[in-house]
Short mmCIF file of C-alpha atoms in Angstrom, two decimals:
data_model
loop_
_atom_site.label_atom_id
_atom_site.label_comp_id
_atom_site.label_asym_id
_atom_site.label_seq_id
_atom_site.Cartn_x
_atom_site.Cartn_y
_atom_site.Cartn_z
CA VAL A 1 0.03 0.05 0.00
CA GLN A 2 1.27 3.42 -0.95
CA LEU A 3 -0.12 6.93 -0.52
CA GLN A 4 1.95 9.55 -2.26
CA ALA A 5 0.93 13.21 -1.40
CA SER A 6 2.22 16.08 -3.52
CA GLY A 7 1.45 19.68 -4.36
CA GLY A 8 2.60 21.51 -1.29
CA GLY A 9 4.52 24.77 -1.44
CA SER A 10 4.83 28.27 -0.23
CA VAL A 11 2.22 30.92 -1.18
CA GLN A 12 0.87 34.29 -0.16
CA ALA A 13 -2.30 34.59 1.88
CA GLY A 14 -5.33 34.54 -0.41
CA ALA A 15 -3.78 32.24 -2.93
CA SER A 16 -4.95 28.77 -3.93
CA LEU A 17 -3.18 25.54 -3.97
CA THR A 18 -4.17 21.90 -4.95
CA LEU A 19 -2.80 18.85 -3.22
CA ALA A 20 -3.01 15.47 -4.74
CA CYS A 21 -2.51 12.07 -3.20
CA ALA A 22 -1.92 9.00 -5.55
CA ALA A 23 -2.95 5.64 -4.16
CA SER A 24 -1.76 2.14 -4.99
CA GLY A 25 -1.86 -1.31 -3.44
CA PHE A 26 -5.55 -1.38 -2.40
CA THR A 27 -9.04 -1.07 -4.05
CA PHE A 28 -9.05 2.70 -4.10
CA SER A 29 -12.66 3.03 -5.20
CA ARG A 30 -14.01 1.06 -2.15
CA TYR A 31 -12.14 3.28 0.54
CA ALA A 32 -12.98 6.44 2.08
CA MET A 33 -10.22 9.11 1.80
CA ALA A 34 -9.26 11.96 3.95
CA TRP A 35 -6.73 14.83 4.50
CA PHE A 36 -5.25 15.69 8.01
CA ARG A 37 -2.75 18.35 8.84
CA LEU A 38 -0.11 18.93 11.44
CA VAL A 39 0.84 22.46 12.25
CA PRO A 40 4.50 23.33 12.98
CA GLY A 41 5.29 22.41 16.58
CA GLY A 42 1.98 20.45 16.86
CA THR A 43 1.78 16.88 18.10
CA GLU A 44 -1.57 15.74 16.66
CA ARG A 45 -2.76 15.64 13.13
CA LYS A 46 -6.09 17.40 12.81
CA PHE A 47 -8.93 16.37 10.44
CA VAL A 48 -9.37 18.69 7.37
CA ALA A 49 -11.73 16.87 4.97
CA SER A 50 -12.91 13.46 3.86
CA ILE A 51 -14.73 11.86 1.03
CA SER A 52 -16.57 8.54 1.16
CA SER A 53 -16.48 5.84 -1.43
CA SER A 54 -19.68 7.25 -2.79
CA GLY A 55 -18.52 10.80 -2.90
CA VAL A 56 -20.09 12.20 0.33
CA THR A 57 -17.75 14.93 1.64
CA THR A 58 -17.18 16.18 5.24
CA TYR A 59 -15.13 19.25 6.23
CA ALA A 60 -13.68 20.69 9.35
CA ASP A 61 -15.33 23.89 10.26
CA SER A 62 -12.11 25.82 9.84
CA VAL A 63 -11.82 25.03 6.13
CA LYS A 64 -15.57 24.66 5.19
CA GLY A 65 -16.26 26.90 2.25
CA ARG A 66 -12.65 27.36 1.26
CA PHE A 67 -11.38 23.79 0.73
CA THR A 68 -12.79 21.13 -1.61
CA ILE A 69 -12.02 17.42 -1.57
CA SER A 70 -12.57 15.21 -4.59
CA ARG A 71 -11.61 11.91 -5.93
CA ASP A 72 -10.80 10.29 -9.31
CA ASN A 73 -11.31 6.53 -8.94
CA ALA A 74 -10.03 5.83 -12.38
CA LYS A 75 -6.65 7.62 -11.73
CA LYS A 76 -6.86 6.52 -7.99
CA VAL A 77 -6.21 10.02 -6.85
CA VAL A 78 -7.81 12.17 -4.04
CA SER A 79 -7.32 15.98 -4.29
CA LEU A 80 -7.74 18.87 -2.02
CA LEU A 81 -8.35 22.28 -3.60
CA MET A 82 -7.48 24.97 -1.14
CA ASP A 83 -8.76 28.45 -1.93
CA SER A 84 -8.41 31.66 0.09
CA LEU A 85 -5.43 30.32 2.04
CA LYS A 86 -4.60 31.86 5.43
CA PRO A 87 -1.36 31.80 7.44
CA GLU A 88 -3.15 29.48 9.91
CA ASP A 89 -3.48 26.94 7.16
CA THR A 90 0.34 26.42 7.39
CA ALA A 91 0.94 22.76 8.02
CA SER A 92 2.12 19.51 6.67
CA TYR A 93 -0.83 17.81 5.00
CA TYR A 94 -1.38 14.02 5.02
CA CYS A 95 -3.68 11.91 3.14
CA ALA A 96 -5.29 8.82 4.71
CA ALA A 97 -7.56 5.87 3.65
CA SER A 98 -10.25 4.12 5.67
CA ALA A 99 -12.26 0.93 4.71
CA TRP A 100 -15.40 2.73 5.91
CA TYR A 101 -14.80 5.67 8.17
CA THR A 102 -15.03 9.27 7.22
CA GLY A 103 -14.78 11.05 10.62
CA GLU A 104 -12.10 12.97 12.43
CA SER A 105 -10.42 10.22 14.43
CA MET A 106 -7.06 9.27 13.20
CA ILE A 107 -6.96 5.81 14.59
CA GLU A 108 -9.80 4.78 12.34
CA TYR A 109 -7.81 5.36 9.19
CA ASN A 110 -5.89 2.22 7.95
CA PHE A 111 -3.30 3.77 5.66
CA TRP A 112 -1.24 6.94 5.72
CA GLY A 113 0.88 8.83 3.30
CA GLN A 114 3.77 11.07 3.90
CA GLY A 115 3.20 14.69 4.43
CA THR A 116 3.52 17.52 1.97
CA LEU A 117 4.24 20.97 3.51
CA VAL A 118 2.07 24.09 2.81
CA THR A 119 3.40 27.38 3.95
CA VAL A 120 1.13 30.53 3.72
CA SER A 121 2.63 33.81 4.47
CA SER A 122 0.85 37.08 5.31
#
């Protein structure tokens, strides 16, 4: 199993950025996918967004209306479009996969990718 995240970078506040996570080694279309983030100096990854196998999306309040999660089952990719970025969005972003769960608890996710760093300057 592999989850390969990409698309991080350094941007100014108000800019947009799209993260992508390429999956392999499991039946992608049957899994829920999610993004979490870990802020600098933080100790716990926080839930950002998830998308079920049927396409139902869930967002953290802090990103609702600004971030959009989507998936392409043919390409086995889950994406996170981040608009109107704020300095407080600065974090390492991680993608994760779950056989059924789409909530905020990290322990319910089966597979994790490495982080991709997003830095938003004011």
